[in-house]
Amino acid sequence: MKTSGTMAVDWEQRIDFDKLRKDRLNNVKHALAKSEMGALLCFDMNNVRYITATNIGSWAQDKMSRFTLLPQKDEPILWDFGSAAKHHQLHCPWLGERSRAGIPLLRGAMSPEMGRAEDVAKKIRVELEMRGLLNEPLGVDIVEPPILFALQKEGIKVVDGQQLMSDVRVIKTAEEIDLLNMSAMMVDAAYHELYMAMKPGMSENQAVGLVNKVLYDMGSEYVEAVNAISGERCNPHPHIFSDRVFRPGDPAYYDILHSYMGYRTCYYRTFAVGYASRALIDAYKRCRDYLDAAIELVRPGRTTGEIAAVWPKAQEFGFPDEEASFALQYGHGIGLAIWEKPVISRMVSLEHPHEIKPGMVFALETFWPSTDGWSAARIEEEIVVTPTGHEVITKFPAEKLMVAGAHYVTVEGPLPTEREHEAPPSEGVLEMIAASAREEGRGLTPAVKNGKNGKNGKNGKNGKEAKREKAGVRR
């Protein structure tokens, strides 16, 4: 799996973006031709990008503010913010005049009486009528209810187009795989900087800020999230960062999700800060073993059910059922979205397995709680399915638990990176306790000595208190 620079150059073949655009659109056209649908209408930003190769920034990701129509045996039409539509006309020759101004409801921000839903429906009706497709089913991926009702009022039969797009995006093109690999490369670098920076006194939100800076400096277009979880927040997994400050011996795990040219990462790593307890080390090994067992099964011809079967049942790590533990032992496709087909989980995959095929790219992630009741380990790898097996594209070391900020040196040398939060007493301390016990065995406790044979003395203990203390030591 090659890793190139992020620039375009004349002296080396890198990402062929023209081929990427054509291949993606052709994939959808072929799937549409085999379907019952006369056309496909998409509001999902990722589907719009896949079909039209246009983007207006991550700020629009959740607003359903743009849409595209792909009729059978024709080219896509895009409706966008007017200024963006004009920009596409000037700079996206593969779209040209088929880039038009058009504004839907903006997820309810435009109220029904403004007539935006009806305007969208009329635009779609005109295009379908022109092509003789008005009586054919219209596939829609996601839609606001008023637009759905307006389409139906125009006499358009709306059917599920989301599954068609999900199926199309399962198998990645060569360019898509290269972009996913480059996106993972950027997170490799972010984890290195994070590992070098972690220390007691740093907070989760500072770690998130550092990761964002590294990624944006490297050319990320969108840092979707950085989950930063530390200390007692590790179990149960809250899936969100806070301002908690790292302390010596803390576990800390992260999930870094960002986009390079639209292609995402979902990439967990776990660390110990300063040193690690035996409980955390054991949890990490268990977590890693479950992940490695899953990765070993990734090859063409296997199924998602076989992978899910090697993972523990929910009850084995403290949950009543698979729905309650969903996404802790988990796999998911990754591409223009972080969760695509195939989903791999004991909740669904055992009864509904999907065959693993070359060109799939998915992430596998595992979790295991420590026996101490509060720490936990979380690891994730991204895997490309090749014709003969697989390749892992997440490269930051994770085969063993990494310890960050281990700079403590005693008079006897470096402090061990495996130690408990409460250090065991030295041999000298144990001998001191044993000597005290032997002395008490002759009936002479420090309290009795100082208290003049059981009467009140310096420590304020009377004879009855001394007797109780003496009996307790003997037991």
XYZ file of C-alpha atoms in Angstrom:
475
model
C 0.000 0.000 0.000
C 1.768 3.133 -1.186
C 1.936 6.431 0.684
C 2.593 9.538 -1.399
C 2.824 13.204 -0.580
C -0.297 15.326 -0.430
C 0.593 17.570 -3.394
C 0.058 16.902 -7.077
C 3.336 16.673 -9.022
C 4.322 16.160 -12.654
C 7.126 13.719 -11.954
C 5.214 10.976 -10.114
C 1.836 9.267 -10.534
C -0.188 9.928 -7.405
C -3.932 10.148 -6.846
C -5.779 10.322 -10.174
C -8.715 12.491 -9.095
C -10.284 12.515 -12.539
C -10.400 8.714 -12.473
C -11.758 8.820 -8.911
C -14.644 11.059 -10.010
C -15.488 8.957 -13.072
C -15.245 5.600 -11.285
C -17.493 6.665 -8.429
C -20.166 8.047 -10.742
C -20.005 4.975 -12.991
C -20.443 2.719 -9.955
C -23.698 4.486 -9.101
C -24.911 4.498 -12.696
C -24.391 0.745 -13.023
C -26.222 0.053 -9.757
C -29.071 2.375 -10.751
C -29.391 0.643 -14.147
C -29.919 -2.700 -12.394
C -32.526 -1.306 -10.002
C -36.250 -0.612 -10.297
C -35.633 3.111 -9.876
C -35.982 5.685 -12.628
C -33.757 8.138 -10.766
C -31.893 8.620 -7.500
C -32.274 11.711 -5.280
C -29.625 12.239 -2.589
C -29.474 14.718 0.289
C -26.731 12.952 2.284
C -23.565 15.072 1.928
C -21.385 11.988 1.468
C -23.599 10.622 -1.294
C -23.732 14.039 -2.968
C -19.940 14.157 -2.938
C -19.631 10.580 -4.220
C -21.894 11.325 -7.206
C -20.942 14.934 -8.059
C -17.382 15.286 -6.680
C -18.290 18.609 -5.057
C -17.894 19.842 -1.513
C -18.745 23.038 0.371
C -17.128 22.311 3.723
C -17.825 20.382 6.888
C -20.100 23.128 8.246
C -22.820 21.858 5.869
C -22.485 18.225 6.944
C -25.585 18.167 9.149
C -27.830 20.701 7.393
C -29.216 18.760 4.392
C -28.687 21.965 2.440
C -27.800 20.530 -0.991
C -29.158 17.727 -3.143
C -28.462 15.901 -6.371
C -30.618 13.990 -8.849
C -29.159 11.186 -10.966
C -31.643 10.044 -13.650
C -31.294 6.725 -15.470
C -28.867 6.909 -18.420
C -28.029 10.553 -17.712
C -25.686 12.829 -15.800
C -26.254 14.178 -12.271
C -27.846 17.549 -11.540
C -26.768 19.394 -8.398
C -28.695 22.049 -6.461
C -26.598 24.073 -4.023
C -26.222 27.500 -2.441
C -26.235 29.974 -5.308
C -22.662 31.187 -4.861
C -21.397 27.611 -4.462
C -23.362 26.558 -7.543
C -21.678 29.340 -9.519
C -18.276 28.257 -8.212
C -18.963 24.666 -9.345
C -19.885 25.951 -12.806
C -16.533 27.739 -13.053
C -14.276 25.136 -11.442
C -15.973 21.748 -11.866
C -16.053 21.142 -15.639
C -17.428 17.649 -15.110
C -20.617 19.316 -13.793
C -20.795 22.666 -15.580
C -24.291 24.084 -16.117
C -25.846 21.159 -14.277
C -24.830 22.970 -11.082
C -27.819 25.101 -10.063
C -29.096 27.200 -7.201
C -31.616 25.452 -4.978
C -32.365 25.601 -1.270
C -34.418 23.022 0.673
C -35.625 23.308 4.293
C -32.183 23.345 5.985
C -33.360 20.721 8.478
C -36.485 22.607 9.454
C -34.923 26.054 9.672
C -37.202 27.035 6.773
C -40.756 26.586 8.090
C -43.447 24.845 5.966
C -45.330 28.000 4.928
C -42.187 29.231 3.119
C -42.835 26.659 0.424
C -39.329 25.265 0.131
C -40.468 21.637 0.195
C -42.870 22.271 -2.678
C -40.131 24.073 -4.611
C -37.780 21.092 -4.277
C -40.524 18.672 -5.343
C -41.371 20.768 -8.424
C -37.715 20.930 -9.457
C -37.504 17.150 -9.297
C -40.821 16.669 -11.125
C -39.692 18.876 -14.020
C -36.486 16.866 -14.505
C -38.278 13.518 -14.316
C -40.989 14.653 -16.772
C -38.389 15.846 -19.269
C -36.864 12.347 -19.286
C -40.105 10.357 -19.223
C -39.344 9.067 -15.709
C -42.200 10.589 -13.733
C -43.996 7.262 -13.359
C -40.838 5.407 -12.321
C -39.917 4.941 -8.636
C -37.620 7.640 -7.247
C -34.948 6.376 -4.855
C -34.190 8.756 -1.968
C -31.383 8.290 0.567
C -32.473 10.586 3.430
C -35.231 13.195 3.372
C -37.089 15.665 5.563
C -40.768 14.687 5.993
C -42.183 17.839 4.306
C -40.112 17.156 1.185
C -41.214 13.517 1.186
C -44.858 14.581 1.382
C -44.375 17.211 -1.341
C -42.780 14.647 -3.682
C -45.691 12.285 -3.100
C -48.172 15.123 -3.730
C -46.509 15.628 -7.135
C -47.385 12.024 -7.929
C -43.850 10.687 -7.433
C -43.436 7.221 -5.945
C -40.616 7.415 -3.375
C -38.634 4.263 -2.553
C -35.544 3.493 -0.478
C -32.433 4.658 -2.315
C -30.185 4.586 0.733
C -29.374 0.886 0.426
C -28.357 1.304 -3.210
C -25.828 3.988 -2.264
C -24.618 1.996 0.749
C -24.039 -1.061 -1.431
C -22.232 0.968 -4.093
C -19.817 2.383 -1.537
C -18.880 -0.984 0.032
C -16.162 -1.803 -2.525
C -13.581 0.947 -2.805
C -11.763 1.976 -5.970
C -7.956 1.998 -6.021
C -7.931 5.783 -5.562
C -10.293 5.567 -2.615
C -8.023 3.025 -0.934
C -4.990 5.269 -1.498
C -6.846 8.200 0.066
C -7.906 6.114 3.072
C -4.292 5.028 3.518
C -3.082 8.640 3.383
C -5.764 9.699 5.846
C -4.553 7.010 8.271
C -0.956 8.167 7.750
C -1.894 11.590 9.103
C -3.321 10.029 12.264
C -0.109 8.002 12.674
C 1.662 11.346 12.954
C -0.941 12.774 15.335
C -0.521 9.802 17.673
C 3.254 10.235 17.659
C 2.946 13.881 18.710
C 0.347 12.945 21.305
C 2.555 10.192 22.719
C 5.473 12.607 23.037
C 3.310 15.242 24.762
C 1.253 13.224 27.254
C 2.150 13.729 30.891
C 0.498 14.377 34.256
C -1.109 17.812 34.262
C -2.180 17.650 30.631
C -5.946 17.548 30.141
C -8.109 15.621 27.717
C -9.174 18.785 25.911
C -5.524 19.848 25.520
C -4.845 16.479 23.895
C -7.776 17.088 21.549
C -6.385 20.514 20.640
C -2.950 19.072 19.893
C -4.383 16.384 17.605
C -6.504 18.930 15.734
C -3.480 21.153 15.106
C -1.339 18.280 13.807
C -4.041 17.087 11.445
C -4.983 20.488 10.078
C -1.316 21.367 9.624
C -0.911 18.174 7.559
C -3.857 18.973 5.302
C -6.918 17.462 6.953
C -10.115 19.042 5.652
C -12.270 18.031 8.605
C -11.512 16.721 12.091
C -14.830 15.122 12.887
C -13.995 14.171 16.469
C -11.233 13.242 18.864
C -12.504 11.078 21.680
C -10.101 11.470 24.611
C -10.931 9.277 27.611
C -8.762 8.942 30.716
C -8.663 7.618 34.267
C -11.918 6.516 35.828
C -13.788 7.819 32.749
C -12.484 4.797 30.808
C -15.080 2.408 32.196
C -17.822 2.653 31.091
C -16.812 4.278 27.809
C -18.481 7.747 27.559
C -17.582 8.417 23.869
C -16.753 12.093 24.526
C -13.766 14.084 25.810
C -13.749 16.335 28.874
C -11.381 18.655 30.735
C -10.165 15.888 33.066
C -6.452 16.171 33.892
C -4.096 13.188 33.494
C -2.527 11.740 36.637
C 0.397 9.316 37.030
C -0.720 5.780 36.268
C -3.836 6.829 34.340
C -5.066 4.852 31.376
C -5.939 7.055 28.399
C -7.495 5.983 25.126
C -8.363 7.993 22.030
C -10.355 7.676 18.825
C -9.252 10.052 16.065
C -11.775 10.685 13.284
C -10.845 13.039 10.468
C -11.182 13.427 6.716
C -8.580 13.794 3.988
C -10.168 14.542 0.604
C -13.376 13.215 2.068
C -11.950 9.895 3.290
C -12.176 9.210 6.996
C -10.394 7.492 9.818
C -11.659 5.707 12.904
C -8.527 4.832 14.838
C -8.285 3.998 18.573
C -5.145 3.719 20.667
C -4.669 3.172 24.425
C -1.796 4.491 26.553
C -0.721 4.534 30.166
C 0.551 7.825 31.558
C 3.856 7.394 33.391
C 3.346 3.764 34.331
C 0.749 1.003 34.023
C -0.901 -1.258 36.576
C -0.984 -5.012 36.125
C -4.788 -4.817 35.800
C -4.503 -2.420 32.830
C -1.749 -4.488 31.200
C -3.901 -7.618 31.455
C -6.941 -5.789 30.050
C -4.875 -4.488 27.151
C -3.607 -7.964 26.298
C -7.154 -9.352 26.340
C -8.335 -6.474 24.155
C -5.456 -7.021 21.720
C -6.021 -10.784 21.547
C -9.664 -10.329 20.563
C -8.647 -7.790 17.915
C -5.893 -10.012 16.503
C -8.265 -12.974 16.304
C -10.659 -10.843 14.250
C -7.942 -9.487 11.954
C -6.659 -12.996 11.289
C -10.029 -13.893 9.766
C -10.091 -10.959 7.326
C -9.733 -12.406 3.856
C -11.991 -12.871 0.822
C -14.595 -15.594 1.242
C -14.859 -15.294 5.018
C -17.902 -13.644 6.567
C -18.629 -10.913 9.061
C -20.366 -13.557 11.180
C -17.114 -15.498 11.564
C -15.372 -12.363 12.805
C -18.125 -11.487 15.281
C -18.123 -15.051 16.609
C -14.571 -14.742 18.016
C -15.537 -11.746 20.142
C -16.826 -12.176 23.699
C -20.512 -12.139 24.552
C -21.788 -8.984 26.214
C -22.303 -10.774 29.531
C -18.598 -11.673 29.648
C -17.590 -8.038 30.131
C -20.406 -6.653 32.228
C -23.378 -5.933 29.930
C -26.797 -7.599 29.913
C -27.077 -8.056 26.125
C -25.495 -7.208 22.768
C -27.496 -4.021 22.273
C -26.286 -2.697 25.633
C -22.657 -3.343 24.645
C -23.025 -2.270 21.001
C -19.921 -0.739 19.352
C -17.476 -1.985 21.997
C -16.581 -5.164 20.085
C -17.338 -3.790 16.647
C -16.424 -3.515 13.001
C -17.616 -1.090 10.336
C -16.839 -0.054 6.801
C -15.000 3.195 6.369
C -14.886 5.587 3.415
C -16.569 8.958 2.909
C -18.309 8.221 6.233
C -16.824 6.600 9.301
C -19.624 4.027 9.532
C -20.423 2.278 6.269
C -21.174 -1.299 5.292
C -20.316 -3.877 6.478
C -21.286 -3.589 10.142
C -19.716 -6.350 12.243
C -21.295 -7.052 15.621
C -22.598 -10.019 17.569
C -25.916 -8.135 17.646
C -26.522 -8.585 13.893
C -23.703 -10.457 12.140
C -24.214 -13.970 13.491
C -27.712 -14.183 11.993
C -27.053 -11.895 8.999
C -23.451 -12.426 7.855
C -21.989 -10.587 4.863
C -19.269 -12.040 2.692
C -15.902 -10.302 2.869
C -14.703 -9.201 -0.587
C -11.556 -7.609 -2.056
C -11.753 -3.821 -2.041
C -13.618 -3.593 1.254
C -12.045 -1.310 3.822
C -13.240 -1.558 7.385
C -12.183 -0.842 10.939
C -12.182 -3.410 13.743
C -12.289 -2.166 17.336
C -12.274 -3.984 20.663
C -12.685 -3.025 24.323
C -11.899 -4.754 27.588
C -12.485 -3.528 31.159
C -9.822 -4.016 33.839
C -10.362 -6.041 36.979
C -9.805 -2.887 39.046
C -13.319 -1.798 38.050
C -12.441 1.577 36.503
C -9.669 1.363 33.905
C -10.045 -0.220 30.449
C -8.336 -0.739 27.095
C -9.580 0.170 23.614
C -7.770 -0.570 20.327
C -8.745 -0.227 16.672
C -7.143 -1.051 13.332
C -8.214 -0.170 9.786
C -7.913 -3.014 7.298
C -7.950 -3.217 3.496
C -9.189 -6.519 2.072
C -6.806 -7.599 -0.700
C -7.346 -10.378 -3.275
C -5.330 -12.795 -1.132
C -5.843 -11.516 2.426
C -5.619 -8.139 4.067
C -3.355 -5.218 4.942
C -3.518 -3.089 8.070
C -3.104 0.613 7.240
C -3.063 2.016 10.807
C 0.632 1.980 11.665
C 1.120 3.541 15.110
C 2.418 0.729 17.390
C -0.270 -1.074 19.347
C 0.869 -4.688 19.779
C 1.690 -3.923 23.407
C 0.518 -1.212 25.805
C 2.495 1.989 25.266
C 3.578 4.063 28.276
C 3.799 7.825 27.693
C 5.612 10.346 29.875
C 7.772 7.688 31.584
C 10.564 10.013 32.754
C 10.735 9.120 36.441
C 14.163 8.203 37.796
C 14.923 7.081 41.363
C 18.309 6.754 43.099
C 18.291 3.130 41.953
C 17.506 3.878 38.331
C 14.374 4.355 36.185
C 11.051 3.767 37.900
C 9.442 0.605 36.471
C 6.745 1.265 33.899
C 4.742 -1.588 35.391
C 3.760 -0.747 38.948
C 0.671 -0.351 41.076
C -0.846 2.989 42.028
C -0.077 2.214 45.680
C 3.513 0.986 45.775
C 4.116 -2.144 47.906
C 6.120 -1.606 51.125
C 9.849 -2.301 51.141
C 11.472 -5.183 53.028
C 12.578 -2.733 55.712
C 8.984 -1.623 56.318
C 7.798 -5.236 56.520
C 10.509 -6.018 59.060
C 9.485 -2.966 61.078
C 5.901 -4.237 61.215
C 7.051 -7.737 62.120
C 9.275 -6.411 64.927
C 6.371 -4.409 66.325
C 4.164 -7.501 66.268
C 6.821 -9.525 68.102
C 7.082 -6.855 70.753
C 3.313 -6.824 71.185
C 3.461 -10.584 71.560
C 5.274 -10.021 74.890
C 2.424 -7.748 75.918
C 4.310 -4.546 75.355
C 2.724 -2.327 72.688
C 4.004 1.195 72.074
C 0.735 2.494 73.481
C 1.116 0.485 76.688
C 4.712 1.561 77.079
C 3.910 5.216 76.665
C 0.765 4.890 78.746
C 2.562 3.522 81.874
C 1.277 -0.052 81.860
C -2.251 0.697 80.630
C -3.013 3.977 82.365
C -3.650 7.115 80.353
C -0.398 8.398 78.881
C 0.922 10.411 75.977
C -1.280 8.719 73.381
C -4.378 9.012 75.518
C -5.151 5.269 75.549
C -6.543 3.647 78.664
C -6.047 0.046 79.695
C -9.162 -1.263 77.872
C -8.061 0.325 74.568
C -4.605 -1.203 74.933
C -6.125 -4.645 75.546
C -8.284 -4.378 72.383
C -5.282 -3.267 70.282
C -3.180 -6.115 71.711
C -5.859 -8.701 70.885
C -6.236 -7.359 67.371
C -2.493 -7.700 66.616
C -2.462 -11.272 67.904
C -5.360 -12.255 65.645
